[in-house]
Coordinates of C-alpha atoms in Angstrom, one line a residue:
M144 CA -11.6 147.3 106.3
D145 CA -13.9 147.7 109.3
K146 CA -11.9 146.7 112.4
I147 CA -14.9 145.7 114.5
W148 CA -12.6 144.1 117.2
L149 CA -11.2 147.5 118.3
A150 CA -14.4 148.3 120.1
S151 CA -13.8 145.2 122.3
Y152 CA -10.2 146.2 123.3
P153 CA -9.5 146.6 127.0
P154 CA -9.1 150.1 128.3
G155 CA -5.7 151.5 127.8
V156 CA -4.6 149.1 125.0
R157 CA -3.3 151.0 122.0
H158 CA -4.9 150.1 118.6
E159 CA -1.6 150.4 116.8
I160 CA 2.0 149.7 118.0
S161 CA 4.5 152.6 118.0
V162 CA 6.6 153.1 114.9
D163 CA 9.4 154.2 117.2
R164 CA 10.6 150.7 118.1
P165 CA 14.0 148.9 117.8
A166 CA 15.0 148.3 114.2
S167 CA 16.4 144.8 115.0
L168 CA 16.5 142.1 117.6
K169 CA 20.2 143.0 118.0
A170 CA 19.2 146.5 119.1
L171 CA 16.5 145.0 121.4
L172 CA 19.0 142.6 123.0
E173 CA 21.7 145.2 123.5
H174 CA 19.3 147.7 125.0
S175 CA 18.0 145.2 127.6
C176 CA 21.5 143.9 128.5
A177 CA 22.6 147.5 129.2
R178 CA 19.4 148.5 131.1
F179 CA 19.1 145.3 133.2
A180 CA 22.8 144.3 133.5
D181 CA 22.6 143.1 137.1
R182 CA 19.2 141.4 136.8
P183 CA 19.0 137.6 136.1
A184 CA 18.2 136.9 132.5
F185 CA 18.0 133.1 132.6
T186 CA 17.9 130.5 135.2
H187 CA 18.6 126.8 134.5
M188 CA 19.1 124.0 137.1
G189 CA 19.4 126.7 139.8
T190 CA 22.1 128.7 138.0
Q191 CA 21.4 132.2 137.0
L192 CA 22.8 134.1 134.0
S193 CA 22.6 137.9 134.4
Y194 CA 21.9 140.2 131.5
G195 CA 25.5 141.5 131.9
E196 CA 26.8 137.9 131.5
L197 CA 24.4 137.3 128.6
D198 CA 25.8 140.4 126.9
R199 CA 29.4 139.1 127.4
L200 CA 28.8 135.5 126.3
S201 CA 26.7 136.3 123.3
R202 CA 29.3 138.9 122.3
H203 CA 32.0 136.3 122.6
F204 CA 30.1 133.8 120.5
G205 CA 29.3 136.3 117.8
A206 CA 33.0 137.3 117.7
F207 CA 33.9 133.6 117.3
L208 CA 31.5 133.2 114.4
Q209 CA 32.8 136.2 112.6
N210 CA 36.6 135.8 113.2
E211 CA 37.2 132.1 113.6
L212 CA 34.6 130.7 111.3
G213 CA 34.5 133.6 108.9
L214 CA 30.7 133.8 108.8
A215 CA 29.2 137.0 107.5
K216 CA 25.9 138.9 107.5
G217 CA 23.1 136.8 106.1
D218 CA 24.8 133.4 106.5
R219 CA 22.5 130.8 108.1
I220 CA 23.4 129.0 111.3
A221 CA 21.3 126.1 112.8
V222 CA 20.7 125.7 116.5
M223 CA 19.8 122.2 117.6
M224 CA 19.3 122.0 121.4
P225 CA 16.6 121.9 124.1
N226 CA 16.2 124.6 126.7
C227 CA 19.4 125.3 128.4
L228 CA 21.7 128.4 129.0
Q229 CA 23.6 127.7 125.8
Q230 CA 20.5 128.1 123.6
P231 CA 19.9 131.9 124.1
V232 CA 23.7 132.5 124.1
A233 CA 24.0 130.8 120.7
V234 CA 20.9 132.3 119.2
L235 CA 21.5 135.9 120.4
G236 CA 25.2 135.7 119.6
A237 CA 24.4 134.7 116.0
L238 CA 21.9 137.5 115.7
R239 CA 24.5 140.0 116.9
A240 CA 26.9 138.8 114.3
G241 CA 24.3 139.4 111.6
L242 CA 23.5 135.8 110.9
A243 CA 20.1 134.2 110.4
V244 CA 19.1 131.5 112.8
V245 CA 17.6 128.2 111.7
N246 CA 15.8 126.6 114.7
V247 CA 16.0 122.8 114.6
N248 CA 13.9 120.3 116.5
P249 CA 16.4 118.0 118.4
M250 CA 14.1 115.1 117.9
Y251 CA 14.5 115.1 114.1
T252 CA 15.7 112.0 112.4
A253 CA 18.9 112.2 110.3
G254 CA 16.8 112.5 107.1
E255 CA 14.6 115.3 108.5
L256 CA 17.7 117.1 109.7
A257 CA 19.5 116.8 106.4
H258 CA 16.5 118.1 104.5
Q259 CA 16.2 121.2 106.7
L260 CA 20.0 122.0 106.7
N261 CA 20.2 121.6 102.9
N262 CA 17.1 123.7 102.3
A263 CA 18.3 126.5 104.5
G264 CA 21.9 126.3 103.2
A265 CA 23.1 126.3 106.7
A266 CA 26.9 127.0 106.9
A267 CA 27.1 126.1 110.6
I268 CA 25.3 124.3 113.4
V269 CA 25.4 124.4 117.2
V270 CA 24.2 121.0 118.6
L271 CA 23.8 119.5 122.0
E272 CA 26.0 116.5 122.3
N273 CA 23.0 114.3 123.0
F274 CA 22.0 114.7 119.3
A275 CA 25.5 114.7 117.7
A276 CA 25.0 111.1 116.5
T277 CA 22.0 112.2 114.4
L278 CA 24.1 115.0 112.9
E279 CA 26.9 112.6 112.2
K280 CA 24.4 110.4 110.1
A281 CA 23.1 113.5 108.3
R282 CA 26.4 115.4 107.7
A283 CA 27.5 113.5 104.6
E284 CA 24.3 114.5 102.9
V285 CA 24.5 118.2 103.8
A286 CA 26.9 120.0 101.3
P287 CA 26.5 123.6 102.7
L288 CA 27.5 122.6 106.2
R289 CA 31.1 123.7 106.9
H290 CA 31.2 124.2 110.7
V291 CA 30.0 122.3 113.7
V292 CA 29.9 123.5 117.4
V293 CA 29.1 120.9 120.0
T294 CA 28.1 121.6 123.6
Q295 CA 27.2 119.5 126.7
L296 CA 24.2 120.2 128.9
G297 CA 26.2 121.5 131.9
D298 CA 28.7 123.6 130.0
L299 CA 27.5 126.9 131.3
L300 CA 26.8 125.7 134.8
P301 CA 29.4 126.5 137.5
A302 CA 31.9 123.9 138.7
P303 CA 31.5 121.3 140.0
Q304 CA 27.8 121.3 139.1
G305 CA 28.4 121.4 135.3
W306 CA 30.9 118.5 135.5
V307 CA 28.4 116.4 137.5
V308 CA 25.5 117.1 135.1
N309 CA 27.7 116.2 132.1
T310 CA 28.9 113.0 133.8
V311 CA 25.4 111.9 134.8
V312 CA 23.9 112.6 131.4
K313 CA 26.6 110.7 129.6
R314 CA 27.8 108.0 132.0
V315 CA 24.9 107.3 134.3
K316 CA 21.8 108.0 132.2
H317 CA 23.5 107.0 128.9
M318 CA 21.7 109.8 127.0
V319 CA 24.6 110.5 124.6
P320 CA 25.1 108.0 121.8
E321 CA 28.6 107.5 120.5
W322 CA 29.4 110.1 117.8
S323 CA 32.3 111.3 115.6
L324 CA 32.3 114.7 114.0
P325 CA 35.9 115.5 112.9
G326 CA 36.8 119.2 113.1
A327 CA 34.0 120.0 115.4
W328 CA 34.5 122.9 117.9
H329 CA 33.5 122.7 121.5
L330 CA 31.4 125.6 122.7
R331 CA 33.6 126.3 125.7
D332 CA 36.6 126.7 123.4
A333 CA 34.5 128.8 121.0
L334 CA 33.6 131.2 123.8
A335 CA 37.2 131.4 125.0
L336 CA 38.5 132.2 121.5
G337 CA 35.7 134.7 120.9
G338 CA 36.5 136.5 124.2
R339 CA 39.9 137.4 122.7
R340 CA 38.5 138.8 119.5
T341 CA 36.3 141.8 118.6
L342 CA 32.7 141.5 117.6
H343 CA 32.6 143.6 114.5
E344 CA 29.6 146.0 114.3
V345 CA 27.0 144.8 111.7
E346 CA 24.3 147.2 110.5
I347 CA 21.1 145.3 110.7
G348 CA 17.8 146.8 109.5
S349 CA 14.2 145.7 110.0
S350 CA 14.0 144.0 106.6
D351 CA 17.1 141.7 107.3
L352 CA 16.4 138.0 107.8
A353 CA 16.5 137.0 111.5
F354 CA 15.1 133.4 111.5
L355 CA 14.1 130.7 109.1
Q356 CA 11.3 129.0 111.0
Y357 CA 10.4 125.7 109.4
T358 CA 6.8 124.7 109.3
G359 CA 4.8 122.0 107.5
G360 CA 2.6 123.1 104.6
T361 CA -0.1 121.8 102.2
T362 CA 2.5 119.7 100.4
G363 CA 3.7 118.1 103.7
R364 CA 7.3 119.2 103.1
P365 CA 8.6 121.6 105.7
K366 CA 9.1 125.2 104.4
G367 CA 11.2 127.9 105.9
A368 CA 9.1 130.9 106.9
M369 CA 11.4 134.0 106.5
L370 CA 11.0 136.1 109.6
S371 CA 12.7 139.4 109.5
H372 CA 14.0 141.4 112.4
G373 CA 11.1 143.8 111.8
N374 CA 8.6 141.0 111.9
L375 CA 9.7 139.7 115.2
V376 CA 10.3 143.1 116.8
A377 CA 6.8 144.1 115.8
N378 CA 5.3 140.9 117.3
V379 CA 7.2 141.6 120.5
E380 CA 5.8 145.1 120.7
Q381 CA 2.3 143.9 119.8
T382 CA 2.4 141.4 122.6
I383 CA 3.6 143.9 125.1
A384 CA 1.0 146.4 124.0
W385 CA -1.7 143.7 124.4
L386 CA -0.6 143.0 127.9
G387 CA -1.6 146.6 128.7
G388 CA 1.0 147.4 131.3
S389 CA 0.1 144.3 133.5
L390 CA 3.8 143.3 133.6
E391 CA 6.6 145.5 134.9
D392 CA 10.0 146.0 133.4
G393 CA 12.7 144.2 135.3
E394 CA 10.3 142.6 137.8
E395 CA 8.9 139.5 136.2
T396 CA 9.8 135.8 136.2
I397 CA 8.5 133.5 133.4
V398 CA 8.7 129.7 133.4
T399 CA 9.6 128.4 129.9
A400 CA 8.8 124.7 129.6
L401 CA 8.0 125.0 125.9
P402 CA 11.1 124.4 123.7
L403 CA 12.7 127.7 122.5
Y404 CA 13.1 126.3 119.0
H405 CA 9.3 126.5 118.7
V406 CA 8.1 129.8 117.4
F407 CA 5.6 130.3 120.2
A408 CA 8.2 130.1 122.9
L409 CA 10.7 132.0 120.7
T410 CA 8.6 135.1 120.6
A411 CA 6.3 134.8 123.6
N412 CA 9.0 133.7 126.1
L413 CA 12.5 134.4 124.8
L414 CA 12.1 137.7 122.9
T415 CA 9.2 139.4 124.7
F416 CA 10.5 138.7 128.2
L417 CA 14.0 139.7 127.1
R418 CA 12.5 143.0 126.1
L419 CA 10.9 143.3 129.6
G420 CA 14.1 142.4 131.4
A421 CA 12.5 139.3 133.0
N422 CA 14.1 136.3 134.5
N423 CA 13.4 133.3 132.2
V424 CA 13.4 129.9 134.0
L425 CA 14.3 127.3 131.5
I426 CA 13.0 123.7 131.7
T427 CA 14.9 121.2 129.6
D428 CA 12.5 118.3 129.7
P429 CA 8.9 119.2 130.6
R430 CA 8.0 115.6 130.4
D431 CA 9.9 115.1 133.6
L432 CA 6.9 116.3 135.7
K433 CA 8.5 115.6 139.0
H434 CA 11.4 118.0 138.2
L435 CA 9.0 120.5 136.7
V436 CA 6.8 120.6 139.7
A437 CA 9.8 120.9 142.0
T438 CA 11.1 123.8 139.9
L439 CA 7.7 125.5 140.0
K440 CA 7.5 125.0 143.8
S441 CA 10.8 126.7 144.3
T442 CA 10.1 129.6 142.0
R443 CA 7.8 132.6 142.5
F444 CA 6.7 133.0 138.9
S445 CA 4.5 135.7 137.5
A446 CA 4.1 134.2 134.0
I447 CA 4.0 130.8 132.4
T448 CA 3.2 129.6 128.9
G449 CA 2.4 126.1 127.6
V450 CA 0.2 123.9 125.5
N451 CA -3.0 122.2 126.5
T452 CA -1.3 118.8 127.0
L453 CA 1.4 120.4 129.3
F454 CA -1.2 122.1 131.5
D455 CA -3.3 119.0 131.6
A456 CA -0.4 116.9 132.7
L457 CA 0.6 119.5 135.3
L458 CA -2.8 119.6 136.8
D459 CA -2.7 115.8 137.3
A460 CA 0.9 115.9 138.7
P461 CA 1.5 115.2 142.4
G462 CA 2.4 118.3 144.3
I463 CA 0.7 120.8 142.0
E464 CA -1.5 122.0 144.8
A465 CA 1.5 123.0 146.8
V466 CA 2.8 124.9 143.8
A467 CA -0.4 126.9 143.6
Q468 CA -0.3 127.6 147.4
H469 CA 3.4 128.7 147.3
N470 CA 2.9 130.9 144.3
Q471 CA -0.3 132.5 145.6
G472 CA -0.6 136.1 144.5
A473 CA 2.4 136.0 142.2
L474 CA 0.9 134.8 138.9
K475 CA -0.1 137.6 136.6
V476 CA -0.5 135.8 133.2
A477 CA -0.8 132.2 132.0
V478 CA -1.1 131.6 128.3
A479 CA -1.9 128.4 126.3
G480 CA -1.1 128.3 122.6
G481 CA 0.2 126.0 119.9
M482 CA -3.0 123.9 120.0
A483 CA -6.6 124.2 121.1
L484 CA -7.2 124.7 124.9
Q485 CA -9.8 122.3 126.4
R486 CA -12.5 123.9 128.6
S487 CA -11.9 121.3 131.4
V488 CA -8.2 122.2 131.5
A489 CA -8.8 125.9 131.6
E490 CA -11.4 125.7 134.3
R491 CA -9.3 123.4 136.5
W492 CA -6.3 125.8 136.2
Q493 CA -8.4 128.8 137.1
K494 CA -9.9 127.0 140.1
L495 CA -6.4 126.0 141.4
F496 CA -4.4 129.1 140.6
G497 CA -7.1 131.8 140.7
R498 CA -6.0 133.1 137.3
L499 CA -7.7 132.4 133.9
L500 CA -5.6 130.4 131.5
L501 CA -5.6 132.7 128.5
Q502 CA -5.7 131.4 124.9
G503 CA -3.8 132.7 122.0
Y504 CA -3.6 132.0 118.3
G505 CA -0.8 132.3 115.8
L506 CA 1.3 130.5 113.2
S507 CA 5.0 130.4 112.3
E508 CA 4.3 132.6 109.2
A509 CA 3.1 135.4 111.6
S510 CA 6.0 135.4 114.0
P511 CA 3.6 133.8 115.4
I512 CA 1.0 135.8 117.5
V513 CA -2.1 137.0 115.8
C514 CA -4.9 136.9 118.4
G515 CA -5.2 136.6 122.1
D516 CA -7.7 136.7 125.0
R517 CA -8.0 140.0 126.8
I518 CA -5.6 140.1 129.7
D519 CA -8.5 141.0 132.0
A520 CA -10.7 138.1 130.8
T521 CA -12.2 136.2 133.7
E522 CA -14.2 133.4 131.9
F523 CA -13.2 130.7 129.4
T524 CA -15.0 131.1 126.1
G525 CA -13.2 128.7 123.8
K526 CA -12.5 131.5 121.4
L527 CA -9.1 132.6 120.2
G528 CA -9.5 136.2 121.3
L529 CA -9.1 139.5 119.4
P530 CA -6.6 140.5 116.8
L531 CA -3.6 142.2 118.4
P532 CA -2.7 145.8 117.8
S533 CA -1.7 146.6 114.2
T534 CA -3.2 143.3 113.1
E535 CA -6.0 142.7 110.7
V536 CA -8.0 139.4 110.5
A537 CA -10.5 138.6 107.8
I538 CA -12.6 135.4 107.3
L539 CA -12.6 134.7 103.6
D540 CA -14.2 132.2 101.3
E541 CA -12.5 130.1 98.7
T542 CA -12.6 133.0 96.2
G543 CA -11.0 135.4 98.6
Q544 CA -14.2 137.3 99.5
P545 CA -15.3 138.0 103.1
V546 CA -18.0 135.8 104.6
P547 CA -20.8 137.0 106.9
L548 CA -20.2 137.2 110.6
D549 CA -20.4 133.9 112.5
T550 CA -19.9 132.0 109.2
P551 CA -16.9 129.6 108.8
G552 CA -14.2 130.6 106.3
E553 CA -10.4 130.7 106.1
I554 CA -8.7 132.8 108.7
C555 CA -6.5 135.4 106.9
V556 CA -4.0 137.8 108.4
R557 CA -2.3 141.1 107.6
G558 CA 0.2 142.9 109.8
P559 CA 3.8 143.9 110.4
Q560 CA 4.5 140.4 112.0
V561 CA 3.6 138.5 108.8
M562 CA 6.6 136.8 107.1
T563 CA 8.2 138.1 104.0
G564 CA 7.7 134.7 102.3
Y565 CA 9.0 131.1 102.2
W566 CA 12.7 130.5 101.7
N567 CA 13.5 129.5 98.1
A568 CA 9.8 128.7 97.4
P569 CA 8.3 131.5 95.3
A570 CA 5.4 129.3 94.1
E571 CA 4.5 128.4 97.7
T572 CA 4.8 132.0 98.7
D573 CA 2.4 133.1 95.9
N574 CA -0.1 130.4 96.9
V575 CA -0.2 131.4 100.5
F576 CA -0.8 135.2 99.9
T577 CA -3.8 136.7 98.2
S578 CA -3.4 139.4 95.6
D579 CA -4.1 142.1 98.2
G580 CA -1.6 140.8 100.8
W581 CA -3.7 138.6 103.0
L582 CA -1.8 135.6 104.5
R583 CA -3.9 132.5 104.1
T584 CA -3.5 130.5 107.3
G585 CA -5.1 127.2 106.3
D586 CA -7.3 127.4 109.4
I587 CA -11.0 127.5 109.3
G588 CA -12.6 129.9 111.7
R589 CA -15.4 132.5 112.2
M590 CA -15.6 136.0 113.7
D591 CA -18.5 137.2 115.8
A592 CA -20.0 140.7 116.0
A593 CA -17.6 141.7 118.8
G594 CA -14.6 140.8 116.7
Y595 CA -13.7 137.6 118.5
V596 CA -12.1 134.9 116.4
E597 CA -13.1 131.3 116.9
F598 CA -11.2 128.3 115.5
V599 CA -13.1 125.6 113.7
D600 CA -10.5 123.3 112.2
R601 CA -7.6 122.9 109.8
R602 CA -8.8 123.2 106.3
K603 CA -6.9 120.0 105.2
D604 CA -8.5 118.0 108.1
I605 CA -12.1 118.7 107.2
I606 CA -14.1 115.5 106.7
V607 CA -16.7 115.5 103.9
V608 CA -19.5 113.0 104.7
S609 CA -22.1 112.6 101.9
G610 CA -21.3 116.2 100.9
F611 CA -21.6 117.6 104.5
K612 CA -18.6 119.1 106.2
A613 CA -17.6 117.6 109.6
F614 CA -15.0 119.4 111.6
P615 CA -12.7 117.0 113.7
A616 CA -12.0 119.6 116.4
E617 CA -15.8 120.0 117.0
I618 CA -16.2 116.3 117.3
E619 CA -13.2 116.0 119.6
D620 CA -14.6 118.7 121.9
A621 CA -17.9 116.9 122.1
V622 CA -16.3 113.6 122.9
R623 CA -14.1 115.2 125.6
E624 CA -17.2 116.3 127.4
H625 CA -17.7 112.7 128.6
P626 CA -16.3 112.5 132.1
L627 CA -14.5 109.2 131.4
V628 CA -12.6 110.6 128.4
K629 CA -9.1 111.9 128.9
D630 CA -8.3 112.7 125.2
A631 CA -9.6 112.2 121.7
G632 CA -8.5 112.3 118.1
V633 CA -10.7 112.4 115.0
V634 CA -9.8 111.8 111.4
G635 CA -11.7 111.1 108.1
V636 CA -11.2 107.8 106.3
P637 CA -12.4 106.7 102.9
D638 CA -15.9 105.3 102.8
G639 CA -17.4 103.6 99.8
R640 CA -21.0 104.7 100.6
T641 CA -20.5 108.3 102.0
G642 CA -17.1 109.3 100.5
E643 CA -15.6 109.7 103.9
S644 CA -16.6 108.7 107.4
V645 CA -15.5 109.7 110.9
A646 CA -13.0 107.6 112.8
L647 CA -12.6 108.3 116.5
F648 CA -9.6 107.4 118.8
V649 CA -10.1 107.8 122.5
V650 CA -7.8 107.7 125.5
P651 CA -10.0 106.7 128.5
R652 CA -9.7 108.5 131.8
D653 CA -11.1 105.4 133.5
P654 CA -11.0 101.8 132.3
S655 CA -14.8 101.4 132.6
L656 CA -15.3 103.5 129.5
T657 CA -16.7 101.4 126.6
V658 CA -17.3 102.0 122.9
E659 CA -21.1 101.6 123.4
M660 CA -21.0 104.4 126.0
L661 CA -19.2 106.7 123.5
R662 CA -21.7 106.0 120.8
E663 CA -24.5 106.9 123.1
H664 CA -22.7 110.0 124.2
C665 CA -22.1 111.1 120.6
A666 CA -25.7 110.4 119.6
G667 CA -26.8 112.9 122.1
R668 CA -24.4 115.7 121.0
L669 CA -23.7 115.2 117.3
T670 CA -25.9 115.1 114.2
A671 CA -25.8 111.8 112.3
Y672 CA -23.1 112.6 109.7
K673 CA -20.7 113.8 112.4
R674 CA -21.0 110.6 114.5
P675 CA -18.0 108.3 114.4
K676 CA -18.5 105.2 112.3
T677 CA -15.4 103.5 113.9
I678 CA -14.2 104.0 117.5
E679 CA -11.0 102.7 119.0
L680 CA -9.9 102.9 122.6
R681 CA -6.2 103.2 123.1
A682 CA -3.6 104.0 125.7
D683 CA -2.3 107.2 124.0
L684 CA -2.4 109.3 120.9
P685 CA 0.6 110.0 118.6
R686 CA 1.8 113.5 119.1
T687 CA 4.4 116.0 117.9
S688 CA 7.2 117.2 120.3
L689 CA 4.9 120.1 121.1
G690 CA 2.0 117.9 122.0
K691 CA -0.3 118.2 118.9
V692 CA -2.1 115.1 117.9
L693 CA -0.6 113.6 114.7
R694 CA -3.9 113.2 112.7
R695 CA -2.0 112.0 109.6
Q696 CA -0.6 109.1 111.6
L697 CA -4.0 108.3 113.0
K698 CA -5.5 108.4 109.5
D699 CA -2.9 106.0 108.2
E700 CA -3.5 103.6 111.1
A701 CA -7.3 103.7 110.6
M702 CA -6.9 103.0 106.9
Q703 CA -4.5 100.1 107.5
A704 CA -7.0 98.6 110.0
A705 CA -9.8 99.0 107.5
Q706 CA -7.8 97.3 104.8
A707 CA -6.8 94.4 107.2
H708 CA -10.5 94.0 108.1
A709 CA -11.6 93.9 104.5
A710 CA -8.9 91.3 103.6
A711 CA -10.0 89.1 106.5

């Protein structure tokens, strides 16, 4: 195909990644640990873990998994914890033992947890004690699960800090519900036992499974995207190539407020900056803005990633101006992903920090990064950027044929970072790939003549009003242009006259905002069929743990309200 985007690449950025790259994440980790042994790898609550210590602890955990639990290459192990020092130790130790990691959202209900563990066939799980009660409720329903390892938040912090943290979390803040998991190991004991055993060498190739990364699909049931070692190593190398030498090996500090169980943070923060020998500053609860701002103020950071909602909240947080002043001259790259970046947020960030907030695009099935803004970009465009090196992007119609430039169609991807398929779901795998190997993303977008990709909306969220297609993201963007609007969510609801109509939910930035003002605003920016038929002002919008608006919940609420109105 004609890769028109290559002509728009920054000077010095390779079109293809090198074929001479590590065969596995295990090799990547061991190389970095040897090369940067004395450098800090992770920082959490002021405590640093060096690459040498990471090598030792992950080796001990891998040896425990092999020798004490009897786990072998290819077995699946779930990891259920927020950002803390134990998370990378457990994940990297499992990879060194040849296991495949199943990332689990700690906010899952018992039912959601049981489904994922059963589907993955997880033989073991490492869980933060705060969420052990959820595991207790789910365990009886999970036949494959044989081993449980429990840890407390302060377990890898030095004494007495670790003891104080564990006591405060459990006894003062009451963040640990009562739980009982007979036979569970404690992580500290596991590391001690592993330290007395040998980590047996496991031959791991690029095609071996590294992660089962669960993602929602067209059916609504989570599916495990099979990400191989080769997929993830390729995406790390693609990301580093795209950065074009702007970051230096062994010199960078990145702030990781996004949860490492999410695929964006997994690759963009954990694996890429591990490869660079960077210091990764872990934030356990980014919703605690006071603590986050204090951490930022005490850290000279050169990189930070996040989602739109996080950056928006940070920009409104007291003390953020002092952070920008303290960090002046240090920041090299700031990236927003996981959801659409709002122009107002991007422009406010650039004005305060003097560095453009770059936008990227990806999905779990692509490890995840597909496109990104040029590292030297100086102006927000609202577009997703250009396909990364060794990545192909096509905009296809419903028959799988390319559409003309600047015409909406489904964003489709090919490249070495694309998953091998869905776990135990051959029919779903066949449905998501075209006959010539394109991954159908389910996202509607367009490509311009320079090769820049623009997001339009999720295919499943498109609203059809009297035969015309209305895109929720476009309507939301138009509504957010109103100075008194803080946030907006749009869904389609059944309509007896037009098939569907637009329902708008708005979070005001100021209490003076009225429905009438919004209708007038929309009338000046949206054609008739795109204008909201119903508008509701509310204090907040339902969101995922990453900050994405839960449109399905909004749609259910809108339909219930309509039914109640009709019944009255």
